[in-house]
Amino acid sequence: MYERILIVDDSATSRMIIKRCFEIAGFQDSSFLEAEDGIDALSILEDNDVDLIVTDLNMPKMDGNNFIKKLKIKENCKEIPVIVISSTVSDSSIEEYTNMGVKGVISKPVSPEKISAALGESNVS
Amino acid sequence: MSASIKKFKKKNISKALIESVIQTFEEMAFLDVQPVSDINTVNFTQIIYIGILDPLKGSMALYLPVECKRIIIENIYGDEFNNLSPREIDDCLLEILNVLAGCFLGKLYATTIRYRVDIPKILFDETEISLEGDNYLEQCFDAEGDHFKVAVALKNN
């Protein structure tokens, strides 16, 4: 379903782990684009179509919160489903991001099971 | 719920710290770690440090000796330590503490409170950081034979 996935996180380790978890969760045939922060991600989205965006919150230059707000006002991006993956997730922040139209919120450390649950998938391998 | 650290007893902070370390290292690095006492020194080679911003001010530091660092990174990357670049190694350490700090705050506070941490950084000398606070706690851990230390300092509001 999600053939092209954009992962936005300032940590290369985190991007590697997220990608690995997606592959284990059944997305081994998906292609992955990576961005270090919101500015980098918006630049990538100018030239690339993606089916899903996965973003961290605590990033330099442009944090996840501002990145999501920018996405939601861009005509070619506002309908792309977004998953937030962060180390500082609380119930209040989950509610906030859900109200912003985010598809799911996952607390780090990420796992294939958490990804499947957030996407409403059941294809963990 | 008030974010005043005065409401927390030291045992609650200790419990949150121990549980978050065990969970983070198990889920990220597939390591079984257990708290230990009576460790006089941890011969660390690096300090990974992160500031805590909300709902209170504080900081956390992870003191790692070289063998611990090697095992953790190899487990996370699934590759030999010597095959990894210094940048990949540093990034991995920073991410561990980032996740650990968030996990710690999540266990310390009710989940209705928002919390924030700073961007983590790597240091080589304890003089570069200040971990003094109204509530200071350090705890050593055994990671399958090797030892490391985590310290946290929280300031009263």
PDB file of C-alpha atoms in Angstrom:
ATOM      1  CA  MET A   1       0.000   0.000   0.000  1.00  0.00           C
ATOM      2  CA  TYR A   2       2.773   2.462   0.866  1.00  0.00           C
ATOM      3  CA  GLU A   3       5.228   2.085  -1.969  1.00  0.00           C
ATOM      4  CA  ARG A   4       7.333   5.166  -1.290  1.00  0.00           C
ATOM      5  CA  ILE A   5       7.989   6.164   2.273  1.00  0.00           C
ATOM      6  CA  LEU A   6       9.793   9.302   3.433  1.00  0.00           C
ATOM      7  CA  ILE A   7      11.572   9.019   6.785  1.00  0.00           C
ATOM      8  CA  VAL A   8      12.390  12.326   8.482  1.00  0.00           C
ATOM      9  CA  ASP A   9      14.781  12.157  11.441  1.00  0.00           C
ATOM     10  CA  ASP A  10      18.027  13.923  12.274  1.00  0.00           C
ATOM     11  CA  SER A  11      19.498  10.644  13.540  1.00  0.00           C
ATOM     12  CA  ALA A  12      20.863   8.313  10.862  1.00  0.00           C
ATOM     13  CA  THR A  13      20.624   5.496  13.395  1.00  0.00           C
ATOM     14  CA  SER A  14      16.967   6.197  13.950  1.00  0.00           C
ATOM     15  CA  ARG A  15      16.273   6.306  10.212  1.00  0.00           C
ATOM     16  CA  MET A  16      18.032   2.957   9.839  1.00  0.00           C
ATOM     17  CA  ILE A  17      16.001   1.416  12.662  1.00  0.00           C
ATOM     18  CA  ILE A  18      12.708   2.805  11.344  1.00  0.00           C
ATOM     19  CA  LYS A  19      13.419   1.499   7.852  1.00  0.00           C
ATOM     20  CA  ARG A  20      14.354  -1.911   9.242  1.00  0.00           C
ATOM     21  CA  CYS A  21      11.162  -2.058  11.295  1.00  0.00           C
ATOM     22  CA  PHE A  22       9.063  -1.156   8.263  1.00  0.00           C
ATOM     23  CA  GLU A  23      10.716  -3.927   6.260  1.00  0.00           C
ATOM     24  CA  ILE A  24      10.054  -6.464   9.008  1.00  0.00           C
ATOM     25  CA  ALA A  25       6.472  -5.208   9.268  1.00  0.00           C
ATOM     26  CA  GLY A  26       5.891  -6.240   5.664  1.00  0.00           C
ATOM     27  CA  PHE A  27       7.100  -3.250   3.661  1.00  0.00           C
ATOM     28  CA  GLN A  28      10.214  -4.915   2.280  1.00  0.00           C
ATOM     29  CA  ASP A  29       9.229  -3.967  -1.283  1.00  0.00           C
ATOM     30  CA  SER A  30       8.746  -0.303  -0.476  1.00  0.00           C
ATOM     31  CA  SER A  31      11.340   2.270  -1.396  1.00  0.00           C
ATOM     32  CA  PHE A  32      12.543   4.681   1.256  1.00  0.00           C
ATOM     33  CA  LEU A  33      13.622   8.301   1.032  1.00  0.00           C
ATOM     34  CA  GLU A  34      15.404   9.937   3.947  1.00  0.00           C
ATOM     35  CA  ALA A  35      15.585  13.478   5.254  1.00  0.00           C
ATOM     36  CA  GLU A  36      17.490  14.961   8.198  1.00  0.00           C
ATOM     37  CA  ASP A  37      14.925  17.576   9.158  1.00  0.00           C
ATOM     38  CA  GLY A  38      11.767  19.321   8.023  1.00  0.00           C
ATOM     39  CA  ILE A  39      13.532  21.637   5.603  1.00  0.00           C
ATOM     40  CA  ASP A  40      15.325  18.727   3.949  1.00  0.00           C
ATOM     41  CA  ALA A  41      12.036  16.806   3.775  1.00  0.00           C
ATOM     42  CA  LEU A  42      10.127  19.650   2.139  1.00  0.00           C
ATOM     43  CA  SER A  43      12.869  19.932  -0.450  1.00  0.00           C
ATOM     44  CA  ILE A  44      12.624  16.215  -1.210  1.00  0.00           C
ATOM     45  CA  LEU A  45       8.849  16.461  -1.520  1.00  0.00           C
ATOM     46  CA  GLU A  46       9.199  19.144  -4.202  1.00  0.00           C
ATOM     47  CA  ASP A  47      10.603  16.536  -6.599  1.00  0.00           C
ATOM     48  CA  ASN A  48       9.301  13.237  -5.274  1.00  0.00           C
ATOM     49  CA  ASP A  49       5.889  11.710  -4.709  1.00  0.00           C
ATOM     50  CA  VAL A  50       5.541   9.670  -1.551  1.00  0.00           C
ATOM     51  CA  ASP A  51       2.724   7.611  -0.080  1.00  0.00           C
ATOM     52  CA  LEU A  52       3.633   7.946   3.588  1.00  0.00           C
ATOM     53  CA  ILE A  53       5.706  10.313   5.722  1.00  0.00           C
ATOM     54  CA  VAL A  54       7.286   9.216   8.982  1.00  0.00           C
ATOM     55  CA  THR A  55       8.686  12.019  11.059  1.00  0.00           C
ATOM     56  CA  ASP A  56      10.513  12.607  14.297  1.00  0.00           C
ATOM     57  CA  LEU A  57       9.645  15.688  16.346  1.00  0.00           C
ATOM     58  CA  ASN A  58      12.849  16.877  17.972  1.00  0.00           C
ATOM     59  CA  MET A  59      15.015  17.996  15.047  1.00  0.00           C
ATOM     60  CA  PRO A  60      17.203  21.022  14.397  1.00  0.00           C
ATOM     61  CA  LYS A  61      16.442  23.640  11.742  1.00  0.00           C
ATOM     62  CA  MET A  62      12.766  22.655  11.437  1.00  0.00           C
ATOM     63  CA  ASP A  63      11.185  20.406  14.045  1.00  0.00           C
ATOM     64  CA  GLY A  64       8.477  17.860  13.376  1.00  0.00           C
ATOM     65  CA  ASN A  65       5.702  20.048  14.679  1.00  0.00           C
ATOM     66  CA  ASN A  66       6.450  22.856  12.229  1.00  0.00           C
ATOM     67  CA  PHE A  67       7.102  20.378   9.439  1.00  0.00           C
ATOM     68  CA  ILE A  68       3.656  18.840   9.854  1.00  0.00           C
ATOM     69  CA  LYS A  69       2.030  22.273   9.862  1.00  0.00           C
ATOM     70  CA  LYS A  70       3.851  23.137   6.636  1.00  0.00           C
ATOM     71  CA  LEU A  71       2.743  19.850   5.081  1.00  0.00           C
ATOM     72  CA  LYS A  72      -0.886  20.467   5.863  1.00  0.00           C
ATOM     73  CA  ILE A  73      -0.955  23.716   3.919  1.00  0.00           C
ATOM     74  CA  LYS A  74       0.881  22.455   0.839  1.00  0.00           C
ATOM     75  CA  GLU A  75      -1.539  21.399  -1.846  1.00  0.00           C
ATOM     76  CA  ASN A  76       0.561  18.455  -3.064  1.00  0.00           C
ATOM     77  CA  CYS A  77       1.352  17.212   0.451  1.00  0.00           C
ATOM     78  CA  LYS A  78      -1.613  17.784   2.699  1.00  0.00           C
ATOM     79  CA  GLU A  79      -3.276  14.453   1.890  1.00  0.00           C
ATOM     80  CA  ILE A  80      -0.168  12.330   2.463  1.00  0.00           C
ATOM     81  CA  PRO A  81      -0.611  10.275   5.645  1.00  0.00           C
ATOM     82  CA  VAL A  82       1.866  11.126   8.397  1.00  0.00           C
ATOM     83  CA  ILE A  83       3.175   8.975  11.234  1.00  0.00           C
ATOM     84  CA  VAL A  84       4.983  10.669  14.107  1.00  0.00           C
ATOM     85  CA  ILE A  85       7.760   8.690  15.803  1.00  0.00           C
ATOM     86  CA  SER A  86       9.283  10.375  18.816  1.00  0.00           C
ATOM     87  CA  SER A  87      10.994   9.762  22.137  1.00  0.00           C
ATOM     88  CA  THR A  88       8.807  12.366  23.859  1.00  0.00           C
ATOM     89  CA  VAL A  89       5.296  11.171  23.177  1.00  0.00           C
ATOM     90  CA  SER A  90       2.592  11.697  25.759  1.00  0.00           C
ATOM     91  CA  ASP A  91      -1.183  11.271  25.655  1.00  0.00           C
ATOM     92  CA  SER A  92      -1.645  15.009  25.281  1.00  0.00           C
ATOM     93  CA  SER A  93       0.712  15.127  22.329  1.00  0.00           C
ATOM     94  CA  ILE A  94      -1.030  12.139  20.731  1.00  0.00           C
ATOM     95  CA  GLU A  95      -4.317  14.018  20.924  1.00  0.00           C
ATOM     96  CA  GLU A  96      -2.716  17.154  19.539  1.00  0.00           C
ATOM     97  CA  TYR A  97      -1.214  15.408  16.528  1.00  0.00           C
ATOM     98  CA  THR A  98      -4.362  13.432  15.858  1.00  0.00           C
ATOM     99  CA  ASN A  99      -6.236  16.730  15.705  1.00  0.00           C
ATOM    100  CA  MET A 100      -3.649  17.932  13.195  1.00  0.00           C
ATOM    101  CA  GLY A 101      -4.591  15.039  10.943  1.00  0.00           C
ATOM    102  CA  VAL A 102      -1.681  12.743  11.726  1.00  0.00           C
ATOM    103  CA  LYS A 103      -2.444   9.087  11.048  1.00  0.00           C
ATOM    104  CA  GLY A 104      -0.560   7.684  14.014  1.00  0.00           C
ATOM    105  CA  VAL A 105       1.881   8.482  16.798  1.00  0.00           C
ATOM    106  CA  ILE A 106       4.553   6.021  17.913  1.00  0.00           C
ATOM    107  CA  SER A 107       6.889   6.287  20.873  1.00  0.00           C
ATOM    108  CA  LYS A 108      10.535   5.351  20.448  1.00  0.00           C
ATOM    109  CA  PRO A 109      12.019   2.793  20.460  1.00  0.00           C
ATOM    110  CA  VAL A 110      10.073   1.875  17.366  1.00  0.00           C
ATOM    111  CA  SER A 111       9.175  -1.726  16.584  1.00  0.00           C
ATOM    112  CA  PRO A 112       7.508  -3.514  13.663  1.00  0.00           C
ATOM    113  CA  GLU A 113       4.494  -4.148  15.898  1.00  0.00           C
ATOM    114  CA  LYS A 114       4.094  -0.459  16.728  1.00  0.00           C
ATOM    115  CA  ILE A 115       4.284   0.429  13.053  1.00  0.00           C
ATOM    116  CA  SER A 116       1.678  -2.125  12.109  1.00  0.00           C
ATOM    117  CA  ALA A 117      -0.623  -0.918  14.842  1.00  0.00           C
ATOM    118  CA  ALA A 118      -0.231   2.723  13.808  1.00  0.00           C
ATOM    119  CA  LEU A 119      -0.991   1.925  10.188  1.00  0.00           C
ATOM    120  CA  GLY A 120      -3.812  -0.428  11.062  1.00  0.00           C
ATOM    121  CA  GLU A 121      -1.925  -3.219   9.298  1.00  0.00           C
ATOM    122  CA  SER A 122      -1.602  -6.809  10.458  1.00  0.00           C
ATOM    123  CA  ASN A 123       1.237  -8.072   8.295  1.00  0.00           C
ATOM    124  CA  VAL A 124       4.117  -8.339  10.748  1.00  0.00           C
ATOM    125  CA  SER A 125       6.506 -11.011   9.561  1.00  0.00           C
TER     126      SER A 125
ATOM    127  CA  MET B   1      -0.960  17.448  37.557  1.00  0.00           C
ATOM    128  CA  SER B   2       1.740  19.741  38.868  1.00  0.00           C
ATOM    129  CA  ALA B   3       5.139  19.248  37.399  1.00  0.00           C
ATOM    130  CA  SER B   4       6.839  20.078  40.671  1.00  0.00           C
ATOM    131  CA  ILE B   5       9.708  17.728  41.280  1.00  0.00           C
ATOM    132  CA  LYS B   6       9.077  18.112  44.990  1.00  0.00           C
ATOM    133  CA  LYS B   7       6.215  15.699  44.565  1.00  0.00           C
ATOM    134  CA  PHE B   8       8.611  12.951  43.584  1.00  0.00           C
ATOM    135  CA  LYS B   9      10.412  10.912  46.140  1.00  0.00           C
ATOM    136  CA  LYS B  10      13.891   9.822  45.288  1.00  0.00           C
ATOM    137  CA  LYS B  11      12.721   6.241  45.088  1.00  0.00           C
ATOM    138  CA  ASN B  12      10.255   7.195  42.349  1.00  0.00           C
ATOM    139  CA  ILE B  13      13.021   8.853  40.356  1.00  0.00           C
ATOM    140  CA  SER B  14      15.238   5.822  40.893  1.00  0.00           C
ATOM    141  CA  LYS B  15      12.470   3.453  39.817  1.00  0.00           C
ATOM    142  CA  ALA B  16      11.780   5.456  36.668  1.00  0.00           C
ATOM    143  CA  LEU B  17      15.484   5.588  35.855  1.00  0.00           C
ATOM    144  CA  ILE B  18      16.067   1.868  36.326  1.00  0.00           C
ATOM    145  CA  GLU B  19      12.963   0.835  34.409  1.00  0.00           C
ATOM    146  CA  SER B  20      13.696   3.178  31.517  1.00  0.00           C
ATOM    147  CA  VAL B  21      17.300   1.990  31.200  1.00  0.00           C
ATOM    148  CA  ILE B  22      16.264  -1.666  31.228  1.00  0.00           C
ATOM    149  CA  GLN B  23      13.523  -1.077  28.661  1.00  0.00           C
ATOM    150  CA  THR B  24      15.569   1.105  26.341  1.00  0.00           C
ATOM    151  CA  PHE B  25      18.581  -1.190  26.209  1.00  0.00           C
ATOM    152  CA  GLU B  26      16.406  -4.250  25.791  1.00  0.00           C
ATOM    153  CA  GLU B  27      14.301  -2.816  22.978  1.00  0.00           C
ATOM    154  CA  MET B  28      17.005  -0.901  21.144  1.00  0.00           C
ATOM    155  CA  ALA B  29      20.179  -2.879  21.752  1.00  0.00           C
ATOM    156  CA  PHE B  30      18.714  -6.286  22.659  1.00  0.00           C
ATOM    157  CA  LEU B  31      20.778  -6.228  25.837  1.00  0.00           C
ATOM    158  CA  ASP B  32      19.764  -7.525  29.220  1.00  0.00           C
ATOM    159  CA  VAL B  33      20.875  -4.899  31.737  1.00  0.00           C
ATOM    160  CA  GLN B  34      20.372  -4.952  35.464  1.00  0.00           C
ATOM    161  CA  PRO B  35      21.046  -2.331  38.141  1.00  0.00           C
ATOM    162  CA  VAL B  36      24.053  -3.007  40.325  1.00  0.00           C
ATOM    163  CA  SER B  37      25.465  -1.383  43.408  1.00  0.00           C
ATOM    164  CA  ASP B  38      28.911  -1.143  44.924  1.00  0.00           C
ATOM    165  CA  ILE B  39      30.654  -0.248  41.719  1.00  0.00           C
ATOM    166  CA  ASN B  40      33.337   2.259  42.644  1.00  0.00           C
ATOM    167  CA  THR B  41      34.258   3.448  39.205  1.00  0.00           C
ATOM    168  CA  VAL B  42      33.085   3.071  35.660  1.00  0.00           C
ATOM    169  CA  ASN B  43      36.033   3.550  33.307  1.00  0.00           C
ATOM    170  CA  PHE B  44      34.080   5.417  30.699  1.00  0.00           C
ATOM    171  CA  THR B  45      35.552   6.650  27.443  1.00  0.00           C
ATOM    172  CA  GLN B  46      32.635   8.871  26.509  1.00  0.00           C
ATOM    173  CA  ILE B  47      29.837  10.751  28.158  1.00  0.00           C
ATOM    174  CA  ILE B  48      26.599  11.209  26.280  1.00  0.00           C
ATOM    175  CA  TYR B  49      24.651  14.125  27.682  1.00  0.00           C
ATOM    176  CA  ILE B  50      21.154  15.510  27.202  1.00  0.00           C
ATOM    177  CA  GLY B  51      19.324  18.435  28.733  1.00  0.00           C
ATOM    178  CA  ILE B  52      15.779  18.046  29.991  1.00  0.00           C
ATOM    179  CA  LEU B  53      13.656  21.082  29.149  1.00  0.00           C
ATOM    180  CA  ASP B  54      10.053  20.444  30.119  1.00  0.00           C
ATOM    181  CA  PRO B  55       8.114  20.046  32.321  1.00  0.00           C
ATOM    182  CA  LEU B  56      11.138  20.732  34.502  1.00  0.00           C
ATOM    183  CA  LYS B  57      14.775  21.503  33.982  1.00  0.00           C
ATOM    184  CA  GLY B  58      17.426  18.896  34.362  1.00  0.00           C
ATOM    185  CA  SER B  59      19.890  16.688  32.577  1.00  0.00           C
ATOM    186  CA  MET B  60      20.886  13.107  32.051  1.00  0.00           C
ATOM    187  CA  ALA B  61      24.238  11.562  31.242  1.00  0.00           C
ATOM    188  CA  LEU B  62      25.269   8.137  30.084  1.00  0.00           C
ATOM    189  CA  TYR B  63      28.803   7.010  30.948  1.00  0.00           C
ATOM    190  CA  LEU B  64      30.015   4.220  28.688  1.00  0.00           C
ATOM    191  CA  PRO B  65      33.263   2.218  28.756  1.00  0.00           C
ATOM    192  CA  VAL B  66      34.603   1.063  25.417  1.00  0.00           C
ATOM    193  CA  GLU B  67      33.395  -2.537  25.576  1.00  0.00           C
ATOM    194  CA  CYS B  68      29.837  -1.520  26.417  1.00  0.00           C
ATOM    195  CA  LYS B  69      29.871   0.951  23.589  1.00  0.00           C
ATOM    196  CA  ARG B  70      31.050  -1.715  21.177  1.00  0.00           C
ATOM    197  CA  ILE B  71      28.400  -4.263  22.126  1.00  0.00           C
ATOM    198  CA  ILE B  72      25.555  -1.754  22.092  1.00  0.00           C
ATOM    199  CA  ILE B  73      26.451  -0.369  18.694  1.00  0.00           C
ATOM    200  CA  GLU B  74      27.077  -3.765  17.117  1.00  0.00           C
ATOM    201  CA  ASN B  75      23.700  -4.975  18.367  1.00  0.00           C
ATOM    202  CA  ILE B  76      21.868  -1.959  17.006  1.00  0.00           C
ATOM    203  CA  TYR B  77      23.595  -1.854  13.649  1.00  0.00           C
ATOM    204  CA  GLY B  78      23.951  -5.580  13.199  1.00  0.00           C
ATOM    205  CA  ASP B  79      27.476  -4.995  11.962  1.00  0.00           C
ATOM    206  CA  GLU B  80      31.047  -5.166  13.253  1.00  0.00           C
ATOM    207  CA  PHE B  81      32.109  -2.101  15.218  1.00  0.00           C
ATOM    208  CA  ASN B  82      35.183  -1.635  13.023  1.00  0.00           C
ATOM    209  CA  ASN B  83      32.985  -1.472   9.904  1.00  0.00           C
ATOM    210  CA  LEU B  84      31.183   1.608  11.177  1.00  0.00           C
ATOM    211  CA  SER B  85      32.280   5.186  10.738  1.00  0.00           C
ATOM    212  CA  PRO B  86      32.894   7.462  13.749  1.00  0.00           C
ATOM    213  CA  ARG B  87      29.862   9.478  12.688  1.00  0.00           C
ATOM    214  CA  GLU B  88      27.625   6.407  12.696  1.00  0.00           C
ATOM    215  CA  ILE B  89      28.945   5.409  16.102  1.00  0.00           C
ATOM    216  CA  ASP B  90      28.394   8.844  17.619  1.00  0.00           C
ATOM    217  CA  ASP B  91      24.941   9.127  16.101  1.00  0.00           C
ATOM    218  CA  CYS B  92      23.971   5.768  17.553  1.00  0.00           C
ATOM    219  CA  LEU B  93      25.050   6.801  21.050  1.00  0.00           C
ATOM    220  CA  LEU B  94      23.148  10.062  20.819  1.00  0.00           C
ATOM    221  CA  GLU B  95      19.997   8.307  19.731  1.00  0.00           C
ATOM    222  CA  ILE B  96      20.193   5.848  22.628  1.00  0.00           C
ATOM    223  CA  LEU B  97      20.247   8.662  25.152  1.00  0.00           C
ATOM    224  CA  ASN B  98      17.518  10.543  23.299  1.00  0.00           C
ATOM    225  CA  VAL B  99      15.239   7.516  23.573  1.00  0.00           C
ATOM    226  CA  LEU B 100      16.298   6.813  27.160  1.00  0.00           C
ATOM    227  CA  ALA B 101      15.560  10.356  28.303  1.00  0.00           C
ATOM    228  CA  GLY B 102      12.106  10.283  26.737  1.00  0.00           C
ATOM    229  CA  CYS B 103      11.379   6.904  28.245  1.00  0.00           C
ATOM    230  CA  PHE B 104      12.517   8.133  31.681  1.00  0.00           C
ATOM    231  CA  LEU B 105      10.262  11.185  31.569  1.00  0.00           C
ATOM    232  CA  GLY B 106       7.365   9.055  30.394  1.00  0.00           C
ATOM    233  CA  LYS B 107       7.766   6.789  33.417  1.00  0.00           C
ATOM    234  CA  LEU B 108       8.230   9.688  35.825  1.00  0.00           C
ATOM    235  CA  TYR B 109       5.214  11.712  34.789  1.00  0.00           C
ATOM    236  CA  ALA B 110       1.594  11.093  34.034  1.00  0.00           C
ATOM    237  CA  THR B 111       1.160  10.681  30.337  1.00  0.00           C
ATOM    238  CA  THR B 112      -1.024  13.751  30.141  1.00  0.00           C
ATOM    239  CA  ILE B 113       1.953  16.044  30.636  1.00  0.00           C
ATOM    240  CA  ARG B 114       4.032  17.158  27.682  1.00  0.00           C
ATOM    241  CA  TYR B 115       7.776  16.826  28.005  1.00  0.00           C
ATOM    242  CA  ARG B 116      10.728  17.998  25.940  1.00  0.00           C
ATOM    243  CA  VAL B 117      14.402  17.206  25.789  1.00  0.00           C
ATOM    244  CA  ASP B 118      17.268  19.031  24.162  1.00  0.00           C
ATOM    245  CA  ILE B 119      19.480  17.748  21.347  1.00  0.00           C
ATOM    246  CA  PRO B 120      21.911  15.252  22.912  1.00  0.00           C
ATOM    247  CA  LYS B 121      25.676  15.653  22.648  1.00  0.00           C
ATOM    248  CA  ILE B 122      28.857  13.669  23.193  1.00  0.00           C
ATOM    249  CA  LEU B 123      31.487  14.819  25.649  1.00  0.00           C
ATOM    250  CA  PHE B 124      34.798  13.444  26.791  1.00  0.00           C
ATOM    251  CA  ASP B 125      35.316  15.196  30.068  1.00  0.00           C
ATOM    252  CA  GLU B 126      33.057  15.532  33.093  1.00  0.00           C
ATOM    253  CA  THR B 127      34.100  19.137  33.510  1.00  0.00           C
ATOM    254  CA  GLU B 128      32.140  19.956  30.376  1.00  0.00           C
ATOM    255  CA  ILE B 129      28.818  19.244  32.042  1.00  0.00           C
ATOM    256  CA  SER B 130      26.981  20.222  35.146  1.00  0.00           C
ATOM    257  CA  LEU B 131      24.861  17.539  36.680  1.00  0.00           C
ATOM    258  CA  GLU B 132      24.221  19.290  39.960  1.00  0.00           C
ATOM    259  CA  GLY B 133      20.646  19.799  40.902  1.00  0.00           C
ATOM    260  CA  ASP B 134      18.164  19.606  43.698  1.00  0.00           C
ATOM    261  CA  ASN B 135      17.742  15.942  42.907  1.00  0.00           C
ATOM    262  CA  TYR B 136      20.821  14.087  41.728  1.00  0.00           C
ATOM    263  CA  LEU B 137      20.891  10.370  41.224  1.00  0.00           C
ATOM    264  CA  GLU B 138      23.322   7.983  39.615  1.00  0.00           C
ATOM    265  CA  GLN B 139      22.965   4.316  39.008  1.00  0.00           C
ATOM    266  CA  CYS B 140      25.322   1.692  37.669  1.00  0.00           C
ATOM    267  CA  PHE B 141      24.194  -1.152  35.478  1.00  0.00           C
ATOM    268  CA  ASP B 142      25.549  -4.503  34.418  1.00  0.00           C
ATOM    269  CA  ALA B 143      25.216  -5.164  30.716  1.00  0.00           C
ATOM    270  CA  GLU B 144      25.981  -8.851  30.363  1.00  0.00           C
ATOM    271  CA  GLY B 145      29.270  -8.541  32.196  1.00  0.00           C
ATOM    272  CA  ASP B 146      30.249  -4.955  31.474  1.00  0.00           C
ATOM    273  CA  HIS B 147      29.268  -1.943  33.533  1.00  0.00           C
ATOM    274  CA  PHE B 148      28.029   1.504  32.629  1.00  0.00           C
ATOM    275  CA  LYS B 149      26.514   4.380  34.556  1.00  0.00           C
ATOM    276  CA  VAL B 150      23.552   6.702  34.122  1.00  0.00           C
ATOM    277  CA  ALA B 151      23.189   9.919  36.075  1.00  0.00           C
ATOM    278  CA  VAL B 152      20.229  12.259  36.227  1.00  0.00           C
ATOM    279  CA  ALA B 153      19.846  15.651  37.841  1.00  0.00           C
ATOM    280  CA  LEU B 154      16.475  17.361  38.216  1.00  0.00           C
ATOM    281  CA  LYS B 155      15.826  20.862  39.487  1.00  0.00           C
ATOM    282  CA  ASN B 156      12.968  21.830  41.721  1.00  0.00           C
ATOM    283  CA  ASN B 157      10.512  24.253  40.179  1.00  0.00           C
TER     284      ASN B 157
END
